[in-house]
Amino acid sequence: MPHMPASQALSAFRVIDLTQVRAGPTAARQLADWGADVIQVQMPEHMRGDDTLGGQEGSDYQYTHRNKRSITLNLKEPDGVTVLKKLVEKADVLLENFRPDVKSRLGIDYESLSKINPRLVYASISGFGQTGPYATRPGFDQIAQGMGGLMSVTGAQGDGPMRVGIPIADLCGGIFAAYGVTVALLERERSGRGQWVHTSLLEAMLYMMDFQTSRWTLDGDVPTQAGNFHPTSIPTGVYKTKDGFINIAVFGGKIWERFCEALGSPDWITDDRSKSKSNRSVHRDWLNAEIEKKLAAQGSDYWIEKLNAAGVACGRINNMQEAFAEPQVQHLGMLKKVTSKWFGEQTLMGQPITLERTPHTLARAAPRRGEHTEEILSEIGFSPEDLSRMKTAGVY
């Protein structure tokens, strides 16, 4: 079955995806969800390693690899590299996450492939960068979370470093790579030339530290753990009510005043301990204790309604089941349906962005390894005889 674009937005582009595990496949998914013809290149079954997310039947794999086609190629065989270069001739983008030395040894580095297709946007994702003292180190999400500073500011003060509950370095590295690819494709419209785009888990993690980074670079302040409370905006954090916990975020003087009125404590507005942002920071423990005394009088639903009505940001702390039961989440329609010929109807998360004229959908469930090999190789000119010969030789 030929390419079935999930959107018209990127349907003119073909992407060769050589990546494994999560960051690279995430980048490919972003492009596939917006309509690019993403061809996932995997190792043949007989030589594969642990290159999938929980196995091809797992929910993780099904989510990450939707809207793609799959071929197998043995890039350790010269004929396998020849097939890849044939694919590159008509491709717009190539994604890879090999160690820097591997792609050069195989002859599929940017310099080599750009000679075949000067318009190629070649995107590399690594653990630490393409050059430098750590370039050849193996890189994984939690390693980047630690080295990039995130674990030092996550968790309760004094409890030691804490990882985030999602592979945030992988995910951000993949999303930034997809963003870099789209920027390069836009630039290509002007110059007519592709280029090498590269990012790393470490760079993604450092960038995502955001205001914590500027606290260090501009103020010389080394941020520490603040637990469930915002490190600089007080009161903002998790608070206990009569029957559970809620998040409250109070930003700015006017909102602070509305918050005090809503809790029936207008005296906090003029109290020396809480009338200014800096004073609230010094006396945060006292203030948080006073807030929880007030909140203990009513349940979470009461306070969520009252505070939002007063223009103070406030919300539940949901598990995944509760999150998808929220009326607003249901209204946003982020869950999409797709039918897999292997597993039947599936429900998967869609994109968090809406393009009104060229929306995205789930056009194709995650493929089995090599499901489209012969289809795609036929599209680029290989004959049935060629395919038979290559299959016998273990090329795919």
GROMACS .gro file of N, CA and C in nm, residues 116-267:
model
  456
  116ILE      N    1   2.534   1.264  -0.308
  116ILE     CA    2   2.430   1.195  -0.384
  116ILE      C    3   2.308   1.284  -0.401
  117ASN      N    4   2.273   1.356  -0.295
  117ASN     CA    5   2.153   1.441  -0.294
  117ASN      C    6   2.185   1.570  -0.219
  118PRO      N    7   2.227   1.675  -0.290
  118PRO     CA    8   2.263   1.801  -0.223
  118PRO      C    9   2.147   1.867  -0.149
  119ARG      N   10   2.023   1.828  -0.180
  119ARG     CA   11   1.906   1.886  -0.114
  119ARG      C   12   1.870   1.812   0.015
  120LEU      N   13   1.946   1.710   0.049
  120LEU     CA   14   1.914   1.628   0.165
  120LEU      C   15   1.934   1.705   0.296
  121VAL      N   16   1.832   1.702   0.381
  121VAL     CA   17   1.845   1.750   0.519
  121VAL      C   18   1.878   1.628   0.605
  122TYR      N   19   1.998   1.626   0.659
  122TYR     CA   20   2.052   1.511   0.732
  122TYR      C   21   2.050   1.546   0.880
  123ALA      N   22   1.968   1.474   0.959
  123ALA     CA   23   1.951   1.508   1.100
  123ALA      C   24   2.009   1.400   1.189
  124SER      N   25   2.097   1.440   1.280
  124SER     CA   26   2.162   1.348   1.372
  124SER      C   27   2.122   1.379   1.516
  125ILE      N   28   2.091   1.273   1.590
  125ILE     CA   29   2.062   1.286   1.732
  125ILE      C   30   2.160   1.196   1.807
  126SER      N   31   2.227   1.253   1.906
  126SER     CA   32   2.325   1.176   1.982
  126SER      C   33   2.304   1.201   2.131
  127GLY      N   34   2.384   1.134   2.212
  127GLY     CA   35   2.376   1.156   2.355
  127GLY      C   36   2.435   1.289   2.398
  128PHE      N   37   2.551   1.324   2.337
  128PHE     CA   38   2.627   1.439   2.387
  128PHE      C   39   2.676   1.534   2.280
  129GLY      N   40   2.652   1.506   2.153
  129GLY     CA   41   2.700   1.593   2.046
  129GLY      C   42   2.785   1.514   1.948
  130GLN      N   43   2.808   1.574   1.834
  130GLN     CA   44   2.882   1.507   1.727
  130GLN      C   45   3.034   1.518   1.745
  131THR      N   46   3.079   1.613   1.825
  131THR     CA   47   3.222   1.630   1.851
  131THR      C   48   3.240   1.656   2.000
  132GLY      N   49   3.367   1.657   2.044
  132GLY     CA   50   3.395   1.689   2.183
  132GLY      C   51   3.434   1.566   2.263
  133PRO      N   52   3.476   1.586   2.388
  133PRO     CA   53   3.532   1.478   2.468
  133PRO      C   54   3.434   1.366   2.501
  134TYR      N   55   3.302   1.392   2.495
  134TYR     CA   56   3.204   1.290   2.528
  134TYR      C   57   3.132   1.236   2.404
  135ALA      N   58   3.176   1.273   2.287
  135ALA     CA   59   3.100   1.243   2.165
  135ALA      C   60   3.079   1.094   2.143
  136THR      N   61   3.172   1.012   2.186
  136THR     CA   62   3.160   0.868   2.160
  136THR      C   63   3.099   0.791   2.277
  137ARG      N   64   3.063   0.861   2.383
  137ARG     CA   65   3.001   0.793   2.497
  137ARG      C   66   2.859   0.748   2.461
  138PRO      N   67   2.814   0.635   2.518
  138PRO     CA   68   2.673   0.599   2.502
  138PRO      C   69   2.586   0.695   2.581
  139GLY      N   70   2.475   0.735   2.522
  139GLY     CA   71   2.389   0.833   2.588
  139GLY      C   72   2.248   0.782   2.605
  140PHE      N   73   2.194   0.796   2.725
  140PHE     CA   74   2.058   0.755   2.753
  140PHE      C   75   1.988   0.866   2.831
  141ASP      N   76   1.855   0.859   2.830
  141ASP     CA   77   1.773   0.966   2.887
  141ASP      C   78   1.814   1.003   3.029
  142GLN      N   79   1.819   0.905   3.118
  142GLN     CA   80   1.845   0.938   3.258
  142GLN      C   81   1.985   0.995   3.278
  143ILE      N   82   2.080   0.953   3.195
  143ILE     CA   83   2.214   1.010   3.204
  143ILE      C   84   2.208   1.159   3.172
  144ALA      N   85   2.133   1.195   3.068
  144ALA     CA   86   2.120   1.336   3.031
  144ALA      C   87   2.042   1.414   3.135
  145GLN      N   88   1.939   1.352   3.194
  145GLN     CA   89   1.866   1.421   3.302
  145GLN      C   90   1.960   1.459   3.415
  146GLY      N   91   2.051   1.368   3.449
  146GLY     CA   92   2.145   1.396   3.557
  146GLY      C   93   2.249   1.498   3.517
  147MET      N   94   2.313   1.479   3.401
  147MET     CA   95   2.422   1.568   3.360
  147MET      C   96   2.372   1.708   3.325
  148GLY      N   97   2.249   1.718   3.277
  148GLY     CA   98   2.194   1.847   3.237
  148GLY      C   99   2.138   1.930   3.350
  149GLY      N  100   2.135   1.875   3.472
  149GLY     CA  101   2.092   1.952   3.589
  149GLY      C  102   1.950   1.926   3.635
  150LEU      N  103   1.869   1.857   3.555
  150LEU     CA  104   1.728   1.842   3.591
  150LEU      C  105   1.708   1.768   3.723
  151MET      N  106   1.784   1.661   3.743
  151MET     CA  107   1.765   1.582   3.864
  151MET      C  108   1.805   1.656   3.990
  152SER      N  109   1.888   1.758   3.975
  152SER     CA  110   1.932   1.835   4.092
  152SER      C  111   1.824   1.930   4.143
  153VAL      N  112   1.723   1.959   4.058
  153VAL     CA  113   1.617   2.051   4.101
  153VAL      C  114   1.483   1.978   4.113
  154THR      N  115   1.484   1.846   4.098
  154THR     CA  116   1.361   1.768   4.103
  154THR      C  117   1.356   1.687   4.231
  155GLY      N  118   1.240   1.685   4.295
  155GLY     CA  119   1.223   1.611   4.420
  155GLY      C  120   1.222   1.702   4.540
  156ALA      N  121   1.196   1.643   4.656
  156ALA     CA  122   1.188   1.720   4.780
  156ALA      C  123   1.327   1.755   4.829
  157GLN      N  124   1.338   1.872   4.888
  157GLN     CA  125   1.467   1.920   4.936
  157GLN      C  126   1.524   1.822   5.038
  158GLY      N  127   1.650   1.784   5.016
  158GLY     CA  128   1.717   1.695   5.108
  158GLY      C  129   1.700   1.547   5.079
  159ASP      N  130   1.613   1.513   4.983
  159ASP     CA  131   1.588   1.372   4.951
  159ASP      C  132   1.683   1.316   4.847
  160GLY      N  133   1.773   1.397   4.796
  160GLY     CA  134   1.864   1.350   4.692
  160GLY      C  135   1.804   1.367   4.554
  161PRO      N  136   1.885   1.351   4.450
  161PRO     CA  137   1.836   1.375   4.314
  161PRO      C  138   1.722   1.282   4.275
  162MET      N  139   1.634   1.331   4.189
  162MET     CA  140   1.517   1.253   4.147
  162MET      C  141   1.497   1.268   3.997
  163ARG      N  142   1.479   1.154   3.928
  163ARG     CA  143   1.450   1.158   3.785
  163ARG      C  144   1.304   1.199   3.764
  164VAL      N  145   1.278   1.256   3.647
  164VAL     CA  146   1.142   1.288   3.607
  164VAL      C  147   1.074   1.160   3.560
  165GLY      N  148   0.943   1.152   3.574
  165GLY     CA  149   0.869   1.030   3.547
  165GLY      C  150   0.846   0.997   3.401
  166ILE      N  151   0.900   1.075   3.309
  166ILE     CA  152   0.896   1.046   3.166
  166ILE      C  153   1.036   1.062   3.110
  167PRO      N  154   1.067   1.003   2.993
  167PRO     CA  155   1.201   1.020   2.933
  167PRO      C  156   1.214   1.155   2.866
  168ILE      N  157   1.219   1.258   2.947
  168ILE     CA  158   1.206   1.394   2.894
  168ILE      C  159   1.323   1.436   2.805
  169ALA      N  160   1.442   1.388   2.832
  169ALA     CA  161   1.556   1.422   2.747
  169ALA      C  162   1.540   1.359   2.609
  170ASP      N  163   1.498   1.233   2.606
  170ASP     CA  164   1.471   1.166   2.478
  170ASP      C  165   1.362   1.239   2.400
  171LEU      N  166   1.253   1.267   2.468
  171LEU     CA  167   1.138   1.328   2.400
  171LEU      C  168   1.172   1.466   2.347
  172CYS      N  169   1.237   1.546   2.429
  172CYS     CA  170   1.273   1.681   2.386
  172CYS      C  171   1.379   1.677   2.276
  173GLY      N  172   1.476   1.586   2.289
  173GLY     CA  173   1.575   1.571   2.183
  173GLY      C  174   1.509   1.538   2.050
  174GLY      N  175   1.411   1.448   2.052
  174GLY     CA  176   1.340   1.413   1.930
  174GLY      C  177   1.257   1.527   1.874
  175ILE      N  178   1.187   1.596   1.961
  175ILE     CA  179   1.103   1.708   1.915
  175ILE      C  180   1.190   1.821   1.861
  176PHE      N  181   1.303   1.851   1.928
  176PHE     CA  182   1.392   1.954   1.876
  176PHE      C  183   1.453   1.914   1.742
  177ALA      N  184   1.482   1.785   1.725
  177ALA     CA  185   1.535   1.740   1.597
  177ALA      C  186   1.432   1.761   1.486
  178ALA      N  187   1.305   1.727   1.514
  178ALA     CA  188   1.200   1.748   1.415
  178ALA      C  189   1.183   1.897   1.384
  179TYR      N  190   1.194   1.979   1.486
  179TYR     CA  191   1.186   2.125   1.468
  179TYR      C  192   1.301   2.174   1.381
  180GLY      N  193   1.424   2.123   1.409
  180GLY     CA  194   1.539   2.160   1.327
  180GLY      C  195   1.523   2.118   1.183
  181VAL      N  196   1.465   2.001   1.160
  181VAL     CA  197   1.440   1.953   1.024
  181VAL      C  198   1.344   2.047   0.951
  182THR      N  199   1.236   2.086   1.016
  182THR     CA  200   1.140   2.174   0.949
  182THR      C  201   1.201   2.311   0.918
  183VAL      N  202   1.286   2.360   1.009
  183VAL     CA  203   1.354   2.488   0.982
  183VAL      C  204   1.446   2.472   0.861
  184ALA      N  205   1.519   2.362   0.855
  184ALA     CA  206   1.611   2.338   0.743
  184ALA      C  207   1.535   2.322   0.611
  185LEU      N  208   1.419   2.259   0.616
  185LEU     CA  209   1.338   2.245   0.495
  185LEU      C  210   1.286   2.381   0.448
  186LEU      N  211   1.250   2.466   0.541
  186LEU     CA  212   1.208   2.602   0.504
  186LEU      C  213   1.324   2.680   0.442
  187GLU      N  214   1.442   2.667   0.502
  187GLU     CA  215   1.558   2.737   0.448
  187GLU      C  216   1.594   2.685   0.309
  188ARG      N  217   1.573   2.555   0.287
  188ARG     CA  218   1.603   2.495   0.157
  188ARG      C  219   1.519   2.557   0.045
  189GLU      N  220   1.401   2.605   0.078
  189GLU     CA  221   1.317   2.671  -0.021
  189GLU      C  222   1.386   2.794  -0.078
  190ARG      N  223   1.469   2.857   0.003
  190ARG     CA  224   1.543   2.977  -0.042
  190ARG      C  225   1.674   2.941  -0.110
  191SER      N  226   1.749   2.849  -0.048
  191SER     CA  227   1.884   2.821  -0.096
  191SER      C  228   1.891   2.706  -0.196
  192GLY      N  229   1.792   2.617  -0.192
  192GLY     CA  230   1.796   2.499  -0.276
  192GLY      C  231   1.889   2.391  -0.226
  193ARG      N  232   1.946   2.409  -0.108
  193ARG     CA  233   2.045   2.314  -0.054
  193ARG      C  234   2.001   2.260   0.081
  194GLY      N  235   2.031   2.134   0.104
  194GLY     CA  236   2.011   2.076   0.236
  194GLY      C  237   2.125   2.112   0.329
  195GLN      N  238   2.123   2.056   0.449
  195GLN     CA  239   2.232   2.080   0.543
  195GLN      C  240   2.226   1.976   0.654
  196TRP      N  241   2.332   1.975   0.734
  196TRP     CA  242   2.340   1.884   0.847
  196TRP      C  243   2.278   1.951   0.969
  197VAL      N  244   2.180   1.886   1.027
  197VAL     CA  245   2.113   1.933   1.149
  197VAL      C  246   2.150   1.834   1.259
  198HIS      N  247   2.198   1.882   1.372
  198HIS     CA  248   2.226   1.786   1.480
  198HIS      C  249   2.195   1.845   1.616
  199THR      N  250   2.148   1.758   1.703
  199THR     CA  251   2.119   1.793   1.841
  199THR      C  252   2.154   1.672   1.927
  200SER      N  253   2.141   1.686   2.058
  200SER     CA  254   2.175   1.577   2.149
  200SER      C  255   2.084   1.581   2.270
  201LEU      N  256   2.081   1.469   2.341
  201LEU     CA  257   2.001   1.464   2.463
  201LEU      C  258   2.052   1.566   2.565
  202LEU      N  259   2.184   1.583   2.574
  202LEU     CA  260   2.240   1.677   2.670
  202LEU      C  261   2.202   1.821   2.635
  203GLU      N  262   2.211   1.857   2.507
  203GLU     CA  263   2.173   1.992   2.465
  203GLU      C  264   2.024   2.017   2.491
  204ALA      N  265   1.943   1.917   2.460
  204ALA     CA  266   1.799   1.932   2.482
  204ALA      C  267   1.768   1.953   2.629
  205MET      N  268   1.836   1.877   2.715
  205MET     CA  269   1.810   1.886   2.858
  205MET      C  270   1.853   2.020   2.914
  206LEU      N  271   1.973   2.066   2.872
  206LEU     CA  272   2.020   2.197   2.919
  206LEU      C  273   1.925   2.308   2.875
  207TYR      N  274   1.877   2.300   2.751
  207TYR     CA  275   1.785   2.403   2.702
  207TYR      C  276   1.654   2.401   2.780
  208MET      N  277   1.607   2.282   2.814
  208MET     CA  278   1.480   2.271   2.885
  208MET      C  279   1.490   2.318   3.030
  209MET      N  280   1.609   2.339   3.080
  209MET     CA  281   1.621   2.394   3.215
  209MET      C  282   1.575   2.539   3.221
  210ASP      N  283   1.572   2.606   3.106
  210ASP     CA  284   1.503   2.735   3.090
  210ASP      C  285   1.542   2.838   3.197
  211PHE      N  286   1.446   2.882   3.279
  211PHE     CA  287   1.477   2.989   3.375
  211PHE      C  288   1.577   2.945   3.480
  212GLN      N  289   1.587   2.813   3.503
  212GLN     CA  290   1.688   2.767   3.598
  212GLN      C  291   1.828   2.792   3.541
  213THR      N  292   1.840   2.781   3.409
  213THR     CA  293   1.969   2.810   3.345
  213THR      C  294   2.005   2.957   3.361
  214SER      N  295   1.909   3.045   3.334
  214SER     CA  296   1.940   3.188   3.343
  214SER      C  297   1.965   3.232   3.487
  215ARG      N  298   1.907   3.162   3.583
  215ARG     CA  299   1.940   3.193   3.723
  215ARG      C  300   2.090   3.173   3.747
  216TRP      N  301   2.147   3.073   3.678
  216TRP     CA  302   2.290   3.049   3.692
  216TRP      C  303   2.372   3.142   3.605
  217THR      N  304   2.338   3.153   3.475
  217THR     CA  305   2.422   3.230   3.384
  217THR      C  306   2.418   3.380   3.410
  218LEU      N  307   2.304   3.431   3.457
  218LEU     CA  308   2.291   3.575   3.479
  218LEU      C  309   2.309   3.616   3.625
  219ASP      N  310   2.264   3.530   3.718
  219ASP     CA  311   2.267   3.568   3.859
  219ASP      C  312   2.370   3.492   3.941
  220GLY      N  313   2.431   3.386   3.881
  220GLY     CA  314   2.525   3.306   3.958
  220GLY      C  315   2.460   3.221   4.065
  221ASP      N  316   2.328   3.200   4.053
  221ASP     CA  317   2.252   3.126   4.151
  221ASP      C  318   2.243   2.979   4.108
  222VAL      N  319   2.286   2.887   4.195
  222VAL     CA  320   2.275   2.744   4.165
  222VAL      C  321   2.142   2.694   4.222
  223PRO      N  322   2.044   2.664   4.136
  223PRO     CA  323   1.912   2.621   4.185
  223PRO      C  324   1.921   2.488   4.259
  224THR      N  325   1.832   2.469   4.354
  224THR     CA  326   1.826   2.344   4.428
  224THR      C  327   1.684   2.289   4.422
  225GLN      N  328   1.664   2.177   4.488
  225GLN     CA  329   1.531   2.115   4.490
  225GLN      C  330   1.432   2.202   4.566
  226ALA      N  331   1.312   2.210   4.512
  226ALA     CA  332   1.205   2.285   4.578
  226ALA      C  333   1.081   2.199   4.597
  227GLY      N  334   1.093   2.070   4.567
  227GLY     CA  335   0.979   1.980   4.585
  227GLY      C  336   0.862   2.020   4.498
  228ASN      N  337   0.744   2.022   4.557
  228ASN     CA  338   0.622   2.055   4.482
  228ASN      C  339   0.593   2.204   4.477
  229PHE      N  340   0.684   2.284   4.531
  229PHE     CA  341   0.661   2.428   4.533
  229PHE      C  342   0.755   2.499   4.436
  230HIS      N  343   0.701   2.600   4.368
  230HIS     CA  344   0.779   2.676   4.271
  230HIS      C  345   0.898   2.743   4.342
  231PRO      N  346   1.015   2.740   4.281
  231PRO     CA  347   1.133   2.793   4.351
  231PRO      C  348   1.135   2.944   4.369
  232THR      N  349   1.062   3.016   4.284
  232THR     CA  350   1.070   3.163   4.293
  232THR      C  351   0.935   3.232   4.308
  233SER      N  352   0.826   3.165   4.273
  233SER     CA  353   0.694   3.227   4.283
  233SER      C  354   0.617   3.163   4.398
  234ILE      N  355   0.591   3.243   4.502
  234ILE     CA  356   0.526   3.192   4.622
  234ILE      C  357   0.399   3.273   4.645
  235PRO      N  358   0.284   3.208   4.665
  235PRO     CA  359   0.261   3.064   4.677
  235PRO      C  360   0.225   2.999   4.543
  236THR      N  361   0.300   2.902   4.504
  236THR     CA  362   0.268   2.820   4.387
  236THR      C  363   0.317   2.679   4.417
  237GLY      N  364   0.224   2.582   4.414
  237GLY     CA  365   0.263   2.445   4.443
  237GLY      C  366   0.146   2.357   4.474
  238VAL      N  367   0.175   2.247   4.545
  238VAL     CA  368   0.074   2.147   4.582
  238VAL      C  369   0.027   2.174   4.725
  239TYR      N  370  -0.105   2.182   4.742
  239TYR     CA  371  -0.163   2.212   4.874
  239TYR      C  372  -0.269   2.109   4.910
  240LYS      N  373  -0.275   2.076   5.038
  240LYS     CA  374  -0.370   1.976   5.089
  240LYS      C  375  -0.503   2.043   5.124
  241THR      N  376  -0.609   1.982   5.078
  241THR     CA  377  -0.744   2.027   5.113
  241THR      C  378  -0.805   1.928   5.211
  242LYS      N  379  -0.934   1.940   5.234
  242LYS     CA  380  -1.002   1.850   5.326
  242LYS      C  381  -0.999   1.705   5.278
  243ASP      N  382  -1.001   1.686   5.144
  243ASP     CA  383  -1.013   1.549   5.093
  243ASP      C  384  -0.907   1.511   4.989
  244GLY      N  385  -0.802   1.589   4.976
  244GLY     CA  386  -0.701   1.554   4.878
  244GLY      C  387  -0.599   1.664   4.857
  245PHE      N  388  -0.544   1.671   4.736
  245PHE     CA  389  -0.442   1.770   4.704
  245PHE      C  390  -0.480   1.842   4.574
  246ILE      N  391  -0.443   1.968   4.566
  246ILE     CA  392  -0.464   2.047   4.444
  246ILE      C  393  -0.339   2.129   4.415
  247ASN      N  394  -0.326   2.170   4.290
  247ASN     CA  395  -0.223   2.266   4.250
  247ASN      C  396  -0.281   2.406   4.252
  248ILE      N  397  -0.205   2.499   4.303
  248ILE     CA  398  -0.243   2.641   4.300
  248ILE      C  399  -0.123   2.719   4.248
  249ALA      N  400  -0.148   2.813   4.157
  249ALA     CA  401  -0.040   2.897   4.103
  249ALA      C  402  -0.081   3.043   4.115
  250VAL      N  403  -0.006   3.117   4.198
  250VAL     CA  404  -0.034   3.259   4.222
  250VAL      C  405   0.081   3.341   4.167
  251PHE      N  406   0.060   3.404   4.052
  251PHE     CA  407   0.164   3.485   3.987
  251PHE      C  408   0.115   3.630   3.978
  252GLY      N  409   0.192   3.723   4.032
  252GLY     CA  410   0.160   3.864   4.019
  252GLY      C  411   0.081   3.919   4.137
  253GLY      N  412   0.099   4.049   4.159
  253GLY     CA  413   0.039   4.115   4.275
  253GLY      C  414  -0.113   4.113   4.277
  254LYS      N  415  -0.177   4.138   4.164
  254LYS     CA  416  -0.322   4.141   4.159
  254LYS      C  417  -0.381   4.003   4.187
  255ILE      N  418  -0.318   3.900   4.130
  255ILE     CA  419  -0.367   3.764   4.154
  255ILE      C  420  -0.346   3.726   4.300
  256TRP      N  421  -0.234   3.771   4.358
  256TRP     CA  422  -0.211   3.747   4.501
  256TRP      C  423  -0.324   3.806   4.584
  257GLU      N  424  -0.365   3.925   4.551
  257GLU     CA  425  -0.474   3.988   4.627
  257GLU      C  426  -0.605   3.911   4.610
  258ARG      N  427  -0.635   3.867   4.488
  258ARG     CA  428  -0.758   3.791   4.464
  258ARG      C  429  -0.753   3.658   4.539
  259PHE      N  430  -0.636   3.599   4.546
  259PHE     CA  431  -0.618   3.473   4.618
  259PHE      C  432  -0.648   3.493   4.767
  260CYS      N  433  -0.593   3.598   4.825
  260CYS     CA  434  -0.615   3.626   4.967
  260CYS      C  435  -0.764   3.646   4.995
  261GLU      N  436  -0.831   3.722   4.909
  261GLU     CA  437  -0.975   3.746   4.927
  261GLU      C  438  -1.053   3.615   4.917
  262ALA      N  439  -1.018   3.532   4.820
  262ALA     CA  440  -1.091   3.406   4.799
  262ALA      C  441  -1.077   3.313   4.919
  263LEU      N  442  -0.962   3.314   4.984
  263LEU     CA  443  -0.941   3.230   5.100
  263LEU      C  444  -0.991   3.294   5.230
  264GLY      N  445  -1.047   3.415   5.220
  264GLY     CA  446  -1.099   3.483   5.338
  264GLY      C  447  -0.989   3.536   5.428
  265SER      N  448  -0.876   3.572   5.368
  265SER     CA  449  -0.763   3.623   5.447
  265SER      C  450  -0.708   3.751   5.386
  266PRO      N  451  -0.788   3.857   5.378
  266PRO     CA  452  -0.739   3.982   5.319
  266PRO      C  453  -0.624   4.044   5.399
  267ASP      N  454  -0.609   4.004   5.525
  267ASP     CA  455  -0.501   4.059   5.608
  267ASP      C  456  -0.363   4.018   5.556
   0.00000   0.00000   0.00000
